[in-house]
Amino acid sequence: MKHVLITGVNSYVGNSLAEWLGKDPDSYSVDKISLKDGSWREMDFSKYDSVVHVAGIAHVSKDPKMEEKYYKVNRDLTIEVAHKAKVENVGQFIFISSIIVYGDAVGEDGVIDKNTIPKPKDFYGESKLQAEKGIEPLNDKVFKVVIIRPPMIYGKESKGNYPKLAKAAQKLPIFPDLNNQRSMLHIDNLSEFLRLMIEKEESGLFFPQNKTYVKTSEMVKLISNVHGRNIKLVKVFNPLLRFMLPRVDIVNKVFGNLVYDINLSQYKDNYRIRDLSSSIRLTESRE
């Protein structure tokens, strides 16, 4: 029996993981706590084998008034929780970071490999990277630190860019057919990967992603088909989109290239239990 503590009671990733582990109650016991007040500091962590830290500010903000809060929550709180876990003899600390730490380090081809050095372009990415650097030195033979840098996470009730694309797929008659590649990670694949991290008592830096890259237009087409529509993919807008890619952030997020080298994401056990087609069907199902 593995005893797991998840920080963050309203986290999409945390709640999904709790539900995933809850399918095997003989193997995993899961508790969730909020870090919004200081009461967690009085809590005894010693009964847990793993702390999965997902609490934090997840959305990207460019408001300079938010900068101090980002560092306080995403960096300082992460380091404090990790220190408490180590002092109280927890065996493993898992931190969910983000692909966003690479920021401006990504070249024109959009490929991140083992030699790509993170270069955050905003305080969200910088706060995540500084949190990583703050907890890495805590890793040793008895306290194992896992840092995970997932790409865009999607699934039923997920937030971010995926729901916006899903809405477009259900309403638009046409959609640009521009060749691009994105690394993405379905929530079930991430939950299974986290389960393996806990079960195998891993430590280190990891880059989980779906088995195949995603072309934005193909994903929109799949979503459209699930809803009984047949959105038409067109290339007429491609010259304009290519011009806008390096200049307009939202266009780059939708149609630009951003992928992890496939070799970065290999693991000894299979965690990719959903392929793109089945993951889209699950995400868009009304059950």
Short mmCIF file of C-alpha atoms in Angstrom, two decimals:
data_model
loop_
_atom_site.label_atom_id
_atom_site.label_comp_id
_atom_site.label_asym_id
_atom_site.label_seq_id
_atom_site.Cartn_x
_atom_site.Cartn_y
_atom_site.Cartn_z
CA MET A 1 0.00 0.00 0.00
CA LYS A 2 1.35 3.40 -1.04
CA HIS A 3 0.16 6.40 0.95
CA VAL A 4 -0.02 9.49 -1.25
CA LEU A 5 -0.62 13.12 -0.34
CA ILE A 6 -1.74 15.52 -3.07
CA THR A 7 -1.37 19.25 -2.43
CA GLY A 8 -4.08 21.34 -4.06
CA VAL A 9 -7.73 20.39 -3.66
CA ASN A 10 -8.93 22.22 -6.79
CA SER A 11 -6.21 21.08 -9.17
CA TYR A 12 -7.29 19.41 -12.41
CA VAL A 13 -4.19 17.22 -12.40
CA GLY A 14 -4.44 16.49 -8.69
CA ASN A 15 -8.12 15.54 -8.77
CA SER A 16 -7.60 13.39 -11.86
CA LEU A 17 -4.69 11.58 -10.20
CA ALA A 18 -6.72 10.98 -7.04
CA GLU A 19 -9.51 9.46 -9.11
CA TRP A 20 -7.02 7.37 -11.10
CA LEU A 21 -5.32 5.94 -8.01
CA GLY A 22 -8.70 5.46 -6.38
CA LYS A 23 -9.47 2.75 -8.91
CA ASP A 24 -7.01 0.54 -7.01
CA PRO A 25 -7.83 1.13 -3.31
CA ASP A 26 -5.87 -1.93 -2.23
CA SER A 27 -2.66 -0.42 -3.60
CA TYR A 28 -3.08 3.33 -3.01
CA SER A 29 -4.42 5.49 -0.21
CA VAL A 30 -4.85 9.14 -1.24
CA ASP A 31 -5.37 12.32 0.76
CA LYS A 32 -5.68 15.84 -0.61
CA ILE A 33 -4.96 19.07 1.24
CA SER A 34 -5.27 22.77 0.55
CA LEU A 35 -2.29 25.05 1.04
CA LYS A 36 -4.33 28.25 0.99
CA ASP A 37 -4.01 28.76 4.74
CA GLY A 38 -1.21 27.80 7.10
CA SER A 39 -2.91 24.83 8.73
CA TRP A 40 -1.00 22.36 6.56
CA ARG A 41 2.19 23.33 8.37
CA GLU A 42 0.85 21.61 11.49
CA MET A 43 -0.01 18.43 9.62
CA ASP A 44 2.05 15.25 10.02
CA PHE A 45 3.51 14.19 6.66
CA SER A 46 5.41 11.22 8.06
CA LYS A 47 2.75 8.65 7.15
CA TYR A 48 3.06 9.36 3.42
CA ASP A 49 5.29 7.59 0.93
CA SER A 50 4.86 10.30 -1.72
CA VAL A 51 3.83 13.93 -1.82
CA VAL A 52 2.56 15.04 -5.23
CA HIS A 53 2.75 18.82 -5.35
CA VAL A 54 0.33 20.30 -7.86
CA ALA A 55 -0.79 23.36 -5.89
CA GLY A 56 0.13 26.58 -7.65
CA ILE A 57 -0.96 29.27 -10.07
CA ALA A 58 -1.50 27.49 -13.36
CA HIS A 59 -2.51 30.26 -15.74
CA VAL A 60 -0.12 32.62 -17.46
CA SER A 61 -0.42 36.29 -16.54
CA LYS A 62 1.49 39.27 -17.86
CA ASP A 63 0.19 41.56 -15.11
CA PRO A 64 3.29 42.86 -13.27
CA LYS A 65 1.19 43.16 -10.11
CA MET A 66 0.93 39.36 -10.09
CA GLU A 67 4.67 38.71 -10.23
CA GLU A 68 5.28 38.62 -6.48
CA LYS A 69 2.35 36.23 -5.99
CA TYR A 70 3.67 33.86 -8.66
CA TYR A 71 7.04 33.56 -6.92
CA LYS A 72 5.42 33.25 -3.49
CA VAL A 73 3.09 30.44 -4.59
CA ASN A 74 4.91 28.64 -7.40
CA ARG A 75 8.44 28.87 -6.03
CA ASP A 76 8.50 29.59 -2.28
CA LEU A 77 5.55 27.36 -1.35
CA THR A 78 6.92 24.47 -3.41
CA ILE A 79 10.29 24.65 -1.68
CA GLU A 80 8.69 24.92 1.76
CA VAL A 81 6.46 21.89 1.20
CA ALA A 82 9.40 19.86 -0.12
CA HIS A 83 11.53 20.74 2.92
CA LYS A 84 8.72 19.71 5.26
CA ALA A 85 8.30 16.42 3.40
CA LYS A 86 12.00 15.65 3.69
CA VAL A 87 12.26 16.57 7.37
CA GLU A 88 9.27 14.36 8.12
CA ASN A 89 10.75 11.36 6.30
CA VAL A 90 8.51 11.22 3.25
CA GLY A 91 10.20 9.03 0.65
CA GLN A 92 9.38 10.96 -2.50
CA PHE A 93 8.39 14.46 -3.64
CA ILE A 94 6.84 14.90 -7.09
CA PHE A 95 6.65 18.40 -8.54
CA ILE A 96 4.59 19.24 -11.61
CA SER A 97 6.53 21.89 -13.51
CA SER A 98 5.83 22.80 -17.15
CA ILE A 99 7.21 22.89 -20.69
CA ILE A 100 6.83 26.66 -20.33
CA VAL A 101 10.19 26.83 -18.52
CA TYR A 102 11.86 26.61 -21.95
CA GLY A 103 10.27 29.85 -23.16
CA ASP A 104 12.62 31.61 -25.55
CA ALA A 105 15.07 28.69 -25.61
CA VAL A 106 12.99 26.92 -28.25
CA GLY A 107 14.40 27.42 -31.74
CA GLU A 108 12.56 27.96 -35.03
CA ASP A 109 11.96 24.23 -35.42
CA GLY A 110 10.22 24.16 -32.03
CA VAL A 111 12.06 21.02 -30.90
CA ILE A 112 13.22 20.60 -27.31
CA ASP A 113 15.90 17.97 -26.79
CA LYS A 114 18.26 16.95 -23.99
CA ASN A 115 20.61 19.84 -24.81
CA THR A 116 17.95 22.58 -24.70
CA ILE A 117 18.58 24.87 -21.74
CA PRO A 118 15.47 26.47 -20.18
CA LYS A 119 15.07 30.18 -20.78
CA PRO A 120 11.72 31.38 -19.39
CA LYS A 121 10.17 34.40 -21.05
CA ASP A 122 7.75 35.34 -18.25
CA PHE A 123 7.51 35.14 -14.47
CA TYR A 124 5.22 32.11 -14.64
CA GLY A 125 7.94 30.07 -16.34
CA GLU A 126 10.67 31.61 -14.20
CA SER A 127 8.79 30.83 -10.97
CA LYS A 128 8.45 27.19 -12.03
CA LEU A 129 12.13 26.94 -12.97
CA GLN A 130 13.27 28.52 -9.70
CA ALA A 131 11.07 26.05 -7.82
CA GLU A 132 12.84 23.21 -9.63
CA LYS A 133 16.24 24.61 -8.70
CA GLY A 134 15.12 25.02 -5.10
CA ILE A 135 14.09 21.39 -4.62
CA GLU A 136 16.71 19.60 -6.73
CA PRO A 137 19.38 19.77 -3.98
CA LEU A 138 17.03 17.92 -1.60
CA ASN A 139 17.27 14.75 -3.67
CA ASP A 140 19.22 11.87 -2.12
CA LYS A 141 18.97 8.11 -1.63
CA VAL A 142 16.18 8.34 0.93
CA PHE A 143 14.33 11.42 -0.35
CA LYS A 144 13.66 11.14 -4.05
CA VAL A 145 12.73 14.27 -5.98
CA VAL A 146 10.79 13.93 -9.24
CA ILE A 147 10.37 16.95 -11.53
CA ILE A 148 7.92 16.62 -14.40
CA ARG A 149 7.73 19.09 -17.28
CA PRO A 150 4.54 18.17 -19.13
CA PRO A 151 3.47 19.75 -22.42
CA MET A 152 -0.14 20.91 -22.85
CA ILE A 153 -2.42 18.70 -20.76
CA TYR A 154 -5.92 18.02 -22.02
CA GLY A 155 -8.91 15.91 -21.12
CA LYS A 156 -12.52 16.18 -20.03
CA GLU A 157 -13.08 19.46 -18.15
CA SER A 158 -9.51 20.61 -18.78
CA LYS A 159 -8.74 24.30 -19.09
CA GLY A 160 -6.46 26.31 -21.35
CA ASN A 161 -6.29 26.27 -25.14
CA TYR A 162 -7.86 22.85 -25.74
CA PRO A 163 -11.44 23.86 -24.80
CA LYS A 164 -11.14 26.89 -27.08
CA LEU A 165 -10.14 24.68 -29.99
CA ALA A 166 -12.95 22.26 -29.16
CA LYS A 167 -15.47 25.10 -29.31
CA ALA A 168 -14.07 26.20 -32.66
CA ALA A 169 -14.33 22.65 -33.98
CA GLN A 170 -18.02 22.57 -33.09
CA LYS A 171 -18.90 25.96 -34.58
CA LEU A 172 -16.60 26.88 -37.48
CA PRO A 173 -17.37 25.62 -41.01
CA ILE A 174 -13.68 25.80 -41.99
CA PHE A 175 -10.32 25.69 -40.22
CA PRO A 176 -6.75 26.41 -41.41
CA ASP A 177 -4.80 23.35 -42.52
CA LEU A 178 -1.27 24.38 -41.61
CA ASN A 179 1.40 21.77 -41.04
CA ASN A 180 2.68 21.93 -37.47
CA GLN A 181 3.57 19.64 -34.59
CA ARG A 182 2.71 19.94 -30.91
CA SER A 183 3.53 17.74 -27.98
CA MET A 184 0.43 17.06 -25.90
CA LEU A 185 -0.44 14.84 -22.95
CA HIS A 186 -3.84 13.35 -22.22
CA ILE A 187 -4.74 13.46 -18.56
CA ASP A 188 -5.04 9.64 -18.32
CA ASN A 189 -1.55 9.23 -19.76
CA LEU A 190 -0.23 11.72 -17.21
CA SER A 191 -2.09 10.05 -14.35
CA GLU A 192 -0.67 6.66 -15.30
CA PHE A 193 2.80 8.17 -15.60
CA LEU A 194 2.49 9.65 -12.10
CA ARG A 195 1.28 6.31 -10.79
CA LEU A 196 4.40 4.67 -12.20
CA MET A 197 6.60 7.35 -10.62
CA ILE A 198 5.06 6.52 -7.25
CA GLU A 199 5.06 2.76 -7.73
CA LYS A 200 8.66 2.59 -9.00
CA GLU A 201 9.90 5.15 -6.42
CA GLU A 202 11.56 7.16 -9.15
CA SER A 203 13.66 10.30 -8.97
CA GLY A 204 14.86 12.67 -11.68
CA LEU A 205 13.59 14.92 -14.45
CA PHE A 206 10.89 13.60 -16.82
CA PHE A 207 9.14 14.72 -20.00
CA PRO A 208 6.00 12.62 -20.55
CA GLN A 209 3.96 13.15 -23.71
CA ASN A 210 1.57 11.28 -25.95
CA LYS A 211 3.08 8.69 -28.25
CA THR A 212 2.66 10.86 -31.35
CA TYR A 213 2.82 14.57 -32.04
CA VAL A 214 -0.38 16.44 -32.78
CA LYS A 215 -1.17 18.53 -35.85
CA THR A 216 -3.63 21.22 -34.74
CA SER A 217 -5.89 20.93 -37.78
CA GLU A 218 -6.06 17.13 -37.49
CA MET A 219 -7.05 17.40 -33.83
CA VAL A 220 -9.76 19.93 -34.67
CA LYS A 221 -11.00 17.57 -37.39
CA LEU A 222 -11.19 14.69 -34.89
CA ILE A 223 -13.13 16.81 -32.43
CA SER A 224 -15.51 17.92 -35.18
CA ASN A 225 -16.12 14.32 -36.24
CA VAL A 226 -16.88 13.21 -32.68
CA HIS A 227 -19.69 15.77 -32.64
CA GLY A 228 -21.08 14.59 -35.97
CA ARG A 229 -19.70 17.53 -37.93
CA ASN A 230 -17.36 17.61 -40.91
CA ILE A 231 -15.31 20.77 -40.62
CA LYS A 232 -13.47 21.62 -43.83
CA LEU A 233 -9.70 22.13 -43.62
CA VAL A 234 -8.39 24.84 -45.94
CA LYS A 235 -4.93 26.14 -46.86
CA VAL A 236 -5.98 29.58 -48.07
CA PHE A 237 -4.97 31.26 -44.81
CA ASN A 238 -1.55 29.61 -44.59
CA PRO A 239 0.57 32.48 -46.02
CA LEU A 240 -0.96 34.93 -43.56
CA LEU A 241 -0.57 32.52 -40.64
CA ARG A 242 3.08 31.88 -41.48
CA PHE A 243 3.66 35.63 -41.47
CA MET A 244 1.90 35.97 -38.11
CA LEU A 245 3.55 32.98 -36.41
CA PRO A 246 6.65 34.77 -35.07
CA ARG A 247 4.74 37.98 -34.40
CA VAL A 248 1.45 37.04 -32.74
CA ASP A 249 1.60 34.93 -29.59
CA ILE A 250 -1.85 33.33 -29.85
CA VAL A 251 -1.21 32.29 -33.47
CA ASN A 252 2.07 30.70 -32.43
CA LYS A 253 0.36 28.84 -29.57
CA VAL A 254 -2.20 27.34 -31.95
CA PHE A 255 -0.21 26.81 -35.15
CA GLY A 256 3.45 26.92 -34.14
CA ASN A 257 5.73 23.97 -33.51
CA LEU A 258 6.51 22.95 -29.93
CA VAL A 259 7.60 19.39 -29.26
CA TYR A 260 9.77 17.29 -27.03
CA ASP A 261 12.19 15.02 -28.84
CA ILE A 262 10.45 11.63 -28.65
CA ASN A 263 13.54 10.11 -27.02
CA LEU A 264 13.11 12.40 -24.01
CA SER A 265 9.74 10.87 -23.23
CA GLN A 266 10.55 7.16 -23.32
CA TYR A 267 10.02 5.17 -20.14
CA LYS A 268 10.63 1.55 -19.25
CA ASP A 269 6.92 0.91 -18.66
CA ASN A 270 4.07 1.94 -20.92
CA TYR A 271 2.15 4.94 -19.66
CA ARG A 272 0.58 5.92 -22.98
CA ILE A 273 -2.68 4.11 -22.52
CA ARG A 274 -4.65 6.54 -24.72
CA ASP A 275 -3.86 7.33 -28.33
CA LEU A 276 -4.96 10.62 -29.86
CA SER A 277 -8.19 9.34 -31.37
CA SER A 278 -9.42 7.57 -28.23
CA SER A 279 -8.34 10.46 -26.02
CA ILE A 280 -10.37 12.92 -28.10
CA ARG A 281 -13.44 10.66 -27.92
CA LEU A 282 -13.09 10.42 -24.13
CA THR A 283 -12.56 14.15 -23.77
CA GLU A 284 -15.56 15.08 -25.89
CA SER A 285 -17.94 12.42 -24.58
CA ARG A 286 -20.94 13.69 -22.64
CA GLU A 287 -20.87 10.93 -20.01
#
